[in-house]
Amino acid sequence: MDLVHRHRLQLLGLLLSVIGWILTGTCNYLPDWKNLGLDLNELELWTMGLWQTCVVQDVGGTECKDFDSFLALPIEFRISRILVSTSNGLGLLSLVISSLGLDCLKIEDTEQKLKKQLLLLGGILMWISGVLVLVPVSWVAYTIIQEFWDEVIPEIVPRWEIGDALFSGWFGGFFIILGGSLLLLTIFLSSDHQLPEQYTMADMQDNCQQAEIGNGRL
């Protein structure tokens, strides 16, 4: 892979990772992991996120309240809060590390190996960050779907449905993993991997020249 294409691929990977990190951050703080529509005196939409729950009324009013206790949350929300927050932190760290390893940053040739190591570490951290958000989002979605189709619950009882935050988490995790994969791909497709072969050819030419010189002396 030539230098120009590698630069473009690295920038594309970093851009996708930035978009994914923003989406996972939105997923973390958006109070709509699941929602419940109630038609009482007036139409109301109850939403629940990792940090607070909200009531959206049909007339346009919205009232949100933070959770009083972490232990009062369902188990899947407690684990999700920890994993998604960890994912956001690792995602930011991976973006900083990967930025320092980009080829477009002018660094001496003696430090090229360090740049590759930074890019490798950043790509791995992006993968971990993406997995850490995809797992809890999929877990919560699975529990919502299970409860929605639970035949034990009477049909007249309102059911929780999947909220917008879960879709933000799915897309964000996918973009982070895709961006990290592109960054790792630029390492493995780097033209520097051809150096050992070039050195081998040079050594073979030197050996041939030395053999010819030796034969000439004989």
PDB file of C-alpha atoms in Angstrom:
ATOM      1  CA  MET A   1       0.000   0.000   0.000  1.00  0.00           C
ATOM      2  CA  ASP A   2       1.434   3.390  -0.997  1.00  0.00           C
ATOM      3  CA  LEU A   3       1.786   6.264   1.439  1.00  0.00           C
ATOM      4  CA  VAL A   4      -1.145   8.346   0.119  1.00  0.00           C
ATOM      5  CA  HIS A   5      -3.669   5.513   0.362  1.00  0.00           C
ATOM      6  CA  ARG A   6      -2.411   4.622   3.823  1.00  0.00           C
ATOM      7  CA  HIS A   7      -2.888   8.223   4.977  1.00  0.00           C
ATOM      8  CA  ARG A   8      -6.447   8.289   3.653  1.00  0.00           C
ATOM      9  CA  LEU A   9      -7.290   4.955   5.231  1.00  0.00           C
ATOM     10  CA  GLN A  10      -5.924   6.065   8.585  1.00  0.00           C
ATOM     11  CA  LEU A  11      -7.893   9.324   8.497  1.00  0.00           C
ATOM     12  CA  LEU A  12     -11.058   7.433   7.517  1.00  0.00           C
ATOM     13  CA  GLY A  13     -10.567   4.994  10.383  1.00  0.00           C
ATOM     14  CA  LEU A  14     -10.006   7.833  12.850  1.00  0.00           C
ATOM     15  CA  LEU A  15     -13.075   9.722  11.559  1.00  0.00           C
ATOM     16  CA  LEU A  16     -15.313   6.645  11.922  1.00  0.00           C
ATOM     17  CA  SER A  17     -13.984   6.099  15.432  1.00  0.00           C
ATOM     18  CA  VAL A  18     -14.728   9.706  16.398  1.00  0.00           C
ATOM     19  CA  ILE A  19     -18.291   9.366  15.102  1.00  0.00           C
ATOM     20  CA  GLY A  20     -18.678   6.084  16.963  1.00  0.00           C
ATOM     21  CA  TRP A  21     -17.339   7.604  20.180  1.00  0.00           C
ATOM     22  CA  ILE A  22     -19.850  10.467  19.952  1.00  0.00           C
ATOM     23  CA  LEU A  23     -22.696   7.998  19.377  1.00  0.00           C
ATOM     24  CA  THR A  24     -21.672   5.827  22.339  1.00  0.00           C
ATOM     25  CA  GLY A  25     -21.455   8.923  24.533  1.00  0.00           C
ATOM     26  CA  THR A  26     -24.959   9.858  23.411  1.00  0.00           C
ATOM     27  CA  CYS A  27     -26.086   6.319  24.203  1.00  0.00           C
ATOM     28  CA  ASN A  28     -24.650   6.622  27.706  1.00  0.00           C
ATOM     29  CA  TYR A  29     -26.467   9.810  28.679  1.00  0.00           C
ATOM     30  CA  LEU A  30     -29.632   9.613  26.553  1.00  0.00           C
ATOM     31  CA  PRO A  31     -32.528   8.711  28.901  1.00  0.00           C
ATOM     32  CA  ASP A  32     -34.249   6.460  26.378  1.00  0.00           C
ATOM     33  CA  TRP A  33     -32.835   2.965  26.643  1.00  0.00           C
ATOM     34  CA  LYS A  34     -36.401   1.723  26.867  1.00  0.00           C
ATOM     35  CA  ASN A  35     -39.771   3.461  26.737  1.00  0.00           C
ATOM     36  CA  LEU A  36     -43.323   2.745  27.774  1.00  0.00           C
ATOM     37  CA  GLY A  37     -46.409   4.414  26.304  1.00  0.00           C
ATOM     38  CA  LEU A  38     -49.343   5.001  28.672  1.00  0.00           C
ATOM     39  CA  ASP A  39     -52.752   6.265  27.599  1.00  0.00           C
ATOM     40  CA  LEU A  40     -54.356   7.465  30.840  1.00  0.00           C
ATOM     41  CA  ASN A  41     -55.964  10.870  31.200  1.00  0.00           C
ATOM     42  CA  GLU A  42     -53.471  12.059  28.594  1.00  0.00           C
ATOM     43  CA  LEU A  43     -50.924  10.270  26.469  1.00  0.00           C
ATOM     44  CA  GLU A  44     -47.622   9.873  28.304  1.00  0.00           C
ATOM     45  CA  LEU A  45     -44.336   8.288  27.307  1.00  0.00           C
ATOM     46  CA  TRP A  46     -42.138   6.927  30.093  1.00  0.00           C
ATOM     47  CA  THR A  47     -38.468   6.584  29.197  1.00  0.00           C
ATOM     48  CA  MET A  48     -35.643   5.023  31.193  1.00  0.00           C
ATOM     49  CA  GLY A  49     -31.910   5.441  30.712  1.00  0.00           C
ATOM     50  CA  LEU A  50     -28.764   4.608  32.627  1.00  0.00           C
ATOM     51  CA  TRP A  51     -28.806   7.777  34.716  1.00  0.00           C
ATOM     52  CA  GLN A  52     -32.393   9.031  34.866  1.00  0.00           C
ATOM     53  CA  THR A  53     -35.997   8.381  33.950  1.00  0.00           C
ATOM     54  CA  CYS A  54     -38.285  10.815  32.159  1.00  0.00           C
ATOM     55  CA  VAL A  55     -41.984  11.350  31.555  1.00  0.00           C
ATOM     56  CA  VAL A  56     -42.912  12.964  28.234  1.00  0.00           C
ATOM     57  CA  GLN A  57     -46.496  14.228  28.085  1.00  0.00           C
ATOM     58  CA  ASP A  58     -48.489  14.676  24.909  1.00  0.00           C
ATOM     59  CA  VAL A  59     -48.959  18.361  25.607  1.00  0.00           C
ATOM     60  CA  GLY A  60     -45.198  18.844  25.303  1.00  0.00           C
ATOM     61  CA  GLY A  61     -43.982  18.852  28.890  1.00  0.00           C
ATOM     62  CA  THR A  62     -41.028  16.673  29.911  1.00  0.00           C
ATOM     63  CA  GLU A  63     -39.992  15.881  33.463  1.00  0.00           C
ATOM     64  CA  CYS A  64     -36.833  13.930  34.261  1.00  0.00           C
ATOM     65  CA  LYS A  65     -35.505  12.588  37.536  1.00  0.00           C
ATOM     66  CA  ASP A  66     -32.135  11.089  38.419  1.00  0.00           C
ATOM     67  CA  PHE A  67     -32.053   7.693  40.051  1.00  0.00           C
ATOM     68  CA  ASP A  68     -31.815   7.926  43.821  1.00  0.00           C
ATOM     69  CA  SER A  69     -29.652   4.843  44.191  1.00  0.00           C
ATOM     70  CA  PHE A  70     -27.379   2.837  41.926  1.00  0.00           C
ATOM     71  CA  LEU A  71     -28.489  -0.373  43.624  1.00  0.00           C
ATOM     72  CA  ALA A  72     -32.136   0.395  42.841  1.00  0.00           C
ATOM     73  CA  LEU A  73     -31.476  -0.108  39.132  1.00  0.00           C
ATOM     74  CA  PRO A  74     -32.144  -3.436  37.401  1.00  0.00           C
ATOM     75  CA  ILE A  75     -29.042  -5.615  37.190  1.00  0.00           C
ATOM     76  CA  GLU A  76     -28.687  -5.157  33.433  1.00  0.00           C
ATOM     77  CA  PHE A  77     -28.737  -1.367  33.841  1.00  0.00           C
ATOM     78  CA  ARG A  78     -26.149  -1.438  36.616  1.00  0.00           C
ATOM     79  CA  ILE A  79     -23.741  -3.505  34.547  1.00  0.00           C
ATOM     80  CA  SER A  80     -24.504  -1.432  31.449  1.00  0.00           C
ATOM     81  CA  ARG A  81     -23.694   1.817  33.216  1.00  0.00           C
ATOM     82  CA  ILE A  82     -20.269   0.481  34.218  1.00  0.00           C
ATOM     83  CA  LEU A  83     -19.441  -1.032  30.825  1.00  0.00           C
ATOM     84  CA  VAL A  84     -20.626   1.892  28.697  1.00  0.00           C
ATOM     85  CA  SER A  85     -18.833   4.447  30.890  1.00  0.00           C
ATOM     86  CA  THR A  86     -15.661   2.356  30.632  1.00  0.00           C
ATOM     87  CA  SER A  87     -16.166   2.197  26.867  1.00  0.00           C
ATOM     88  CA  ASN A  88     -16.391   5.993  26.650  1.00  0.00           C
ATOM     89  CA  GLY A  89     -13.161   6.397  28.617  1.00  0.00           C
ATOM     90  CA  LEU A  90     -11.269   3.816  26.566  1.00  0.00           C
ATOM     91  CA  GLY A  91     -12.669   5.293  23.363  1.00  0.00           C
ATOM     92  CA  LEU A  92     -11.295   8.740  24.182  1.00  0.00           C
ATOM     93  CA  LEU A  93      -7.923   7.260  25.164  1.00  0.00           C
ATOM     94  CA  SER A  94      -7.749   5.233  21.944  1.00  0.00           C
ATOM     95  CA  LEU A  95      -8.473   8.329  19.841  1.00  0.00           C
ATOM     96  CA  VAL A  96      -5.647  10.258  21.489  1.00  0.00           C
ATOM     97  CA  ILE A  97      -3.176   7.373  21.126  1.00  0.00           C
ATOM     98  CA  SER A  98      -4.159   6.660  17.514  1.00  0.00           C
ATOM     99  CA  SER A  99      -3.846  10.347  16.589  1.00  0.00           C
ATOM    100  CA  LEU A 100      -0.225  10.326  17.774  1.00  0.00           C
ATOM    101  CA  GLY A 101       0.481   7.316  15.548  1.00  0.00           C
ATOM    102  CA  LEU A 102      -0.858   8.740  12.269  1.00  0.00           C
ATOM    103  CA  ASP A 103       1.594   8.901   9.367  1.00  0.00           C
ATOM    104  CA  CYS A 104       0.569  12.471   8.565  1.00  0.00           C
ATOM    105  CA  LEU A 105       2.358  13.617  11.730  1.00  0.00           C
ATOM    106  CA  LYS A 106       5.955  14.402  10.846  1.00  0.00           C
ATOM    107  CA  ILE A 107       8.249  12.353  13.060  1.00  0.00           C
ATOM    108  CA  GLU A 108      11.844  11.289  12.544  1.00  0.00           C
ATOM    109  CA  ASP A 109      12.435   7.975  10.835  1.00  0.00           C
ATOM    110  CA  THR A 110      13.944   6.565  14.008  1.00  0.00           C
ATOM    111  CA  GLU A 111      10.529   6.955  15.695  1.00  0.00           C
ATOM    112  CA  GLN A 112       8.451   5.250  12.996  1.00  0.00           C
ATOM    113  CA  LYS A 113       8.431   2.034  15.007  1.00  0.00           C
ATOM    114  CA  LEU A 114       6.964   3.933  17.968  1.00  0.00           C
ATOM    115  CA  LYS A 115       4.210   5.361  15.739  1.00  0.00           C
ATOM    116  CA  LYS A 116       3.254   1.881  14.575  1.00  0.00           C
ATOM    117  CA  GLN A 117       3.100   0.698  18.180  1.00  0.00           C
ATOM    118  CA  LEU A 118       0.852   3.632  19.105  1.00  0.00           C
ATOM    119  CA  LEU A 119      -1.406   2.900  16.139  1.00  0.00           C
ATOM    120  CA  LEU A 120      -1.558  -0.775  17.074  1.00  0.00           C
ATOM    121  CA  LEU A 121      -2.417   0.022  20.696  1.00  0.00           C
ATOM    122  CA  GLY A 122      -5.043   2.572  19.642  1.00  0.00           C
ATOM    123  CA  GLY A 123      -6.702   0.094  17.265  1.00  0.00           C
ATOM    124  CA  ILE A 124      -6.851  -2.612  19.934  1.00  0.00           C
ATOM    125  CA  LEU A 125      -8.348  -0.193  22.462  1.00  0.00           C
ATOM    126  CA  MET A 126     -10.971   0.812  19.892  1.00  0.00           C
ATOM    127  CA  TRP A 127     -11.975  -2.807  19.491  1.00  0.00           C
ATOM    128  CA  ILE A 128     -12.305  -3.216  23.248  1.00  0.00           C
ATOM    129  CA  SER A 129     -14.290   0.029  23.483  1.00  0.00           C
ATOM    130  CA  GLY A 130     -16.694  -1.107  20.776  1.00  0.00           C
ATOM    131  CA  VAL A 131     -17.268  -4.506  22.364  1.00  0.00           C
ATOM    132  CA  LEU A 132     -17.839  -2.933  25.794  1.00  0.00           C
ATOM    133  CA  VAL A 133     -20.778  -0.946  24.433  1.00  0.00           C
ATOM    134  CA  LEU A 134     -22.234  -3.595  22.111  1.00  0.00           C
ATOM    135  CA  VAL A 135     -22.509  -6.195  24.877  1.00  0.00           C
ATOM    136  CA  PRO A 136     -24.698  -4.199  27.339  1.00  0.00           C
ATOM    137  CA  VAL A 137     -26.820  -2.661  24.574  1.00  0.00           C
ATOM    138  CA  SER A 138     -27.581  -6.094  23.134  1.00  0.00           C
ATOM    139  CA  TRP A 139     -28.212  -7.493  26.627  1.00  0.00           C
ATOM    140  CA  VAL A 140     -30.777  -4.803  27.498  1.00  0.00           C
ATOM    141  CA  ALA A 141     -32.450  -5.203  24.103  1.00  0.00           C
ATOM    142  CA  TYR A 142     -32.689  -8.956  24.675  1.00  0.00           C
ATOM    143  CA  THR A 143     -34.375  -8.529  28.072  1.00  0.00           C
ATOM    144  CA  ILE A 144     -36.844  -6.002  26.612  1.00  0.00           C
ATOM    145  CA  ILE A 145     -37.766  -8.363  23.782  1.00  0.00           C
ATOM    146  CA  GLN A 146     -38.123 -11.277  26.194  1.00  0.00           C
ATOM    147  CA  GLU A 147     -40.472  -9.328  28.464  1.00  0.00           C
ATOM    148  CA  PHE A 148     -42.405  -7.969  25.491  1.00  0.00           C
ATOM    149  CA  TRP A 149     -43.278 -11.477  24.266  1.00  0.00           C
ATOM    150  CA  ASP A 150     -43.687 -13.012  27.709  1.00  0.00           C
ATOM    151  CA  GLU A 151     -47.002 -14.879  27.638  1.00  0.00           C
ATOM    152  CA  VAL A 152     -47.256 -14.849  31.435  1.00  0.00           C
ATOM    153  CA  ILE A 153     -47.797 -11.077  31.459  1.00  0.00           C
ATOM    154  CA  PRO A 154     -51.440 -10.178  30.634  1.00  0.00           C
ATOM    155  CA  GLU A 155     -51.959  -8.485  27.282  1.00  0.00           C
ATOM    156  CA  ILE A 156     -53.607  -5.451  28.867  1.00  0.00           C
ATOM    157  CA  VAL A 157     -50.367  -4.639  30.742  1.00  0.00           C
ATOM    158  CA  PRO A 158     -48.243  -2.081  28.828  1.00  0.00           C
ATOM    159  CA  ARG A 159     -44.893  -3.396  27.614  1.00  0.00           C
ATOM    160  CA  TRP A 160     -41.518  -1.689  27.534  1.00  0.00           C
ATOM    161  CA  GLU A 161     -40.074  -1.196  24.044  1.00  0.00           C
ATOM    162  CA  ILE A 162     -36.584  -0.558  22.677  1.00  0.00           C
ATOM    163  CA  GLY A 163     -35.505   3.086  22.917  1.00  0.00           C
ATOM    164  CA  ASP A 164     -33.416   5.278  20.628  1.00  0.00           C
ATOM    165  CA  ALA A 165     -30.343   5.067  22.861  1.00  0.00           C
ATOM    166  CA  LEU A 166     -29.880   1.386  22.024  1.00  0.00           C
ATOM    167  CA  PHE A 167     -29.675   2.145  18.305  1.00  0.00           C
ATOM    168  CA  SER A 168     -27.148   4.878  19.053  1.00  0.00           C
ATOM    169  CA  GLY A 169     -25.097   2.325  20.978  1.00  0.00           C
ATOM    170  CA  TRP A 170     -25.263  -0.273  18.201  1.00  0.00           C
ATOM    171  CA  PHE A 171     -24.167   2.158  15.497  1.00  0.00           C
ATOM    172  CA  GLY A 172     -21.524   3.708  17.756  1.00  0.00           C
ATOM    173  CA  GLY A 173     -19.977   0.370  18.685  1.00  0.00           C
ATOM    174  CA  PHE A 174     -19.958  -0.751  15.056  1.00  0.00           C
ATOM    175  CA  PHE A 175     -18.266   2.472  13.874  1.00  0.00           C
ATOM    176  CA  ILE A 176     -15.596   2.266  16.588  1.00  0.00           C
ATOM    177  CA  ILE A 177     -14.760  -1.344  15.715  1.00  0.00           C
ATOM    178  CA  LEU A 178     -14.737  -0.541  11.985  1.00  0.00           C
ATOM    179  CA  GLY A 179     -12.472   2.466  12.543  1.00  0.00           C
ATOM    180  CA  GLY A 180     -10.085   0.456  14.686  1.00  0.00           C
ATOM    181  CA  SER A 181     -10.008  -2.302  12.069  1.00  0.00           C
ATOM    182  CA  LEU A 182      -9.024   0.182   9.355  1.00  0.00           C
ATOM    183  CA  LEU A 183      -6.204   1.537  11.513  1.00  0.00           C
ATOM    184  CA  LEU A 184      -4.909  -1.969  12.184  1.00  0.00           C
ATOM    185  CA  LEU A 185      -5.208  -2.782   8.488  1.00  0.00           C
ATOM    186  CA  THR A 186      -2.858   0.068   7.578  1.00  0.00           C
ATOM    187  CA  ILE A 187      -0.215  -1.497   9.820  1.00  0.00           C
ATOM    188  CA  PHE A 188      -0.400  -4.956   8.284  1.00  0.00           C
ATOM    189  CA  LEU A 189      -0.553  -3.603   4.715  1.00  0.00           C
ATOM    190  CA  SER A 190       2.309  -1.196   5.290  1.00  0.00           C
ATOM    191  CA  SER A 191       5.056  -1.252   2.681  1.00  0.00           C
ATOM    192  CA  ASP A 192       7.540  -1.578   5.538  1.00  0.00           C
ATOM    193  CA  HIS A 193       6.634  -5.246   5.688  1.00  0.00           C
ATOM    194  CA  GLN A 194       8.556  -5.612   2.422  1.00  0.00           C
ATOM    195  CA  LEU A 195      11.809  -4.452   4.001  1.00  0.00           C
ATOM    196  CA  PRO A 196      13.003  -7.884   5.107  1.00  0.00           C
ATOM    197  CA  GLU A 197      12.580  -9.192   1.536  1.00  0.00           C
ATOM    198  CA  GLN A 198      14.468  -6.208   0.163  1.00  0.00           C
ATOM    199  CA  TYR A 199      17.265  -6.772   2.616  1.00  0.00           C
ATOM    200  CA  THR A 200      17.365 -10.439   1.632  1.00  0.00           C
ATOM    201  CA  MET A 201      17.681  -9.566  -2.058  1.00  0.00           C
ATOM    202  CA  ALA A 202      20.447  -7.094  -1.261  1.00  0.00           C
ATOM    203  CA  ASP A 203      22.306  -9.708   0.755  1.00  0.00           C
ATOM    204  CA  MET A 204      21.972 -12.200  -2.105  1.00  0.00           C
ATOM    205  CA  GLN A 205      23.402  -9.664  -4.547  1.00  0.00           C
ATOM    206  CA  ASP A 206      26.318  -8.962  -2.210  1.00  0.00           C
ATOM    207  CA  ASN A 207      27.004 -12.686  -1.860  1.00  0.00           C
ATOM    208  CA  CYS A 208      26.936 -13.123  -5.639  1.00  0.00           C
ATOM    209  CA  GLN A 209      29.356 -10.231  -6.102  1.00  0.00           C
ATOM    210  CA  GLN A 210      31.692 -11.659  -3.489  1.00  0.00           C
ATOM    211  CA  ALA A 211      31.516 -15.082  -5.160  1.00  0.00           C
ATOM    212  CA  GLU A 212      32.353 -13.548  -8.547  1.00  0.00           C
ATOM    213  CA  ILE A 213      35.301 -11.706  -7.039  1.00  0.00           C
ATOM    214  CA  GLY A 214      36.501 -14.930  -5.429  1.00  0.00           C
ATOM    215  CA  ASN A 215      36.211 -16.830  -8.711  1.00  0.00           C
ATOM    216  CA  GLY A 216      38.095 -14.092 -10.503  1.00  0.00           C
ATOM    217  CA  ARG A 217      40.950 -14.343  -8.069  1.00  0.00           C
ATOM    218  CA  LEU A 218      41.083 -18.115  -8.534  1.00  0.00           C
TER     219      LEU A 218
END
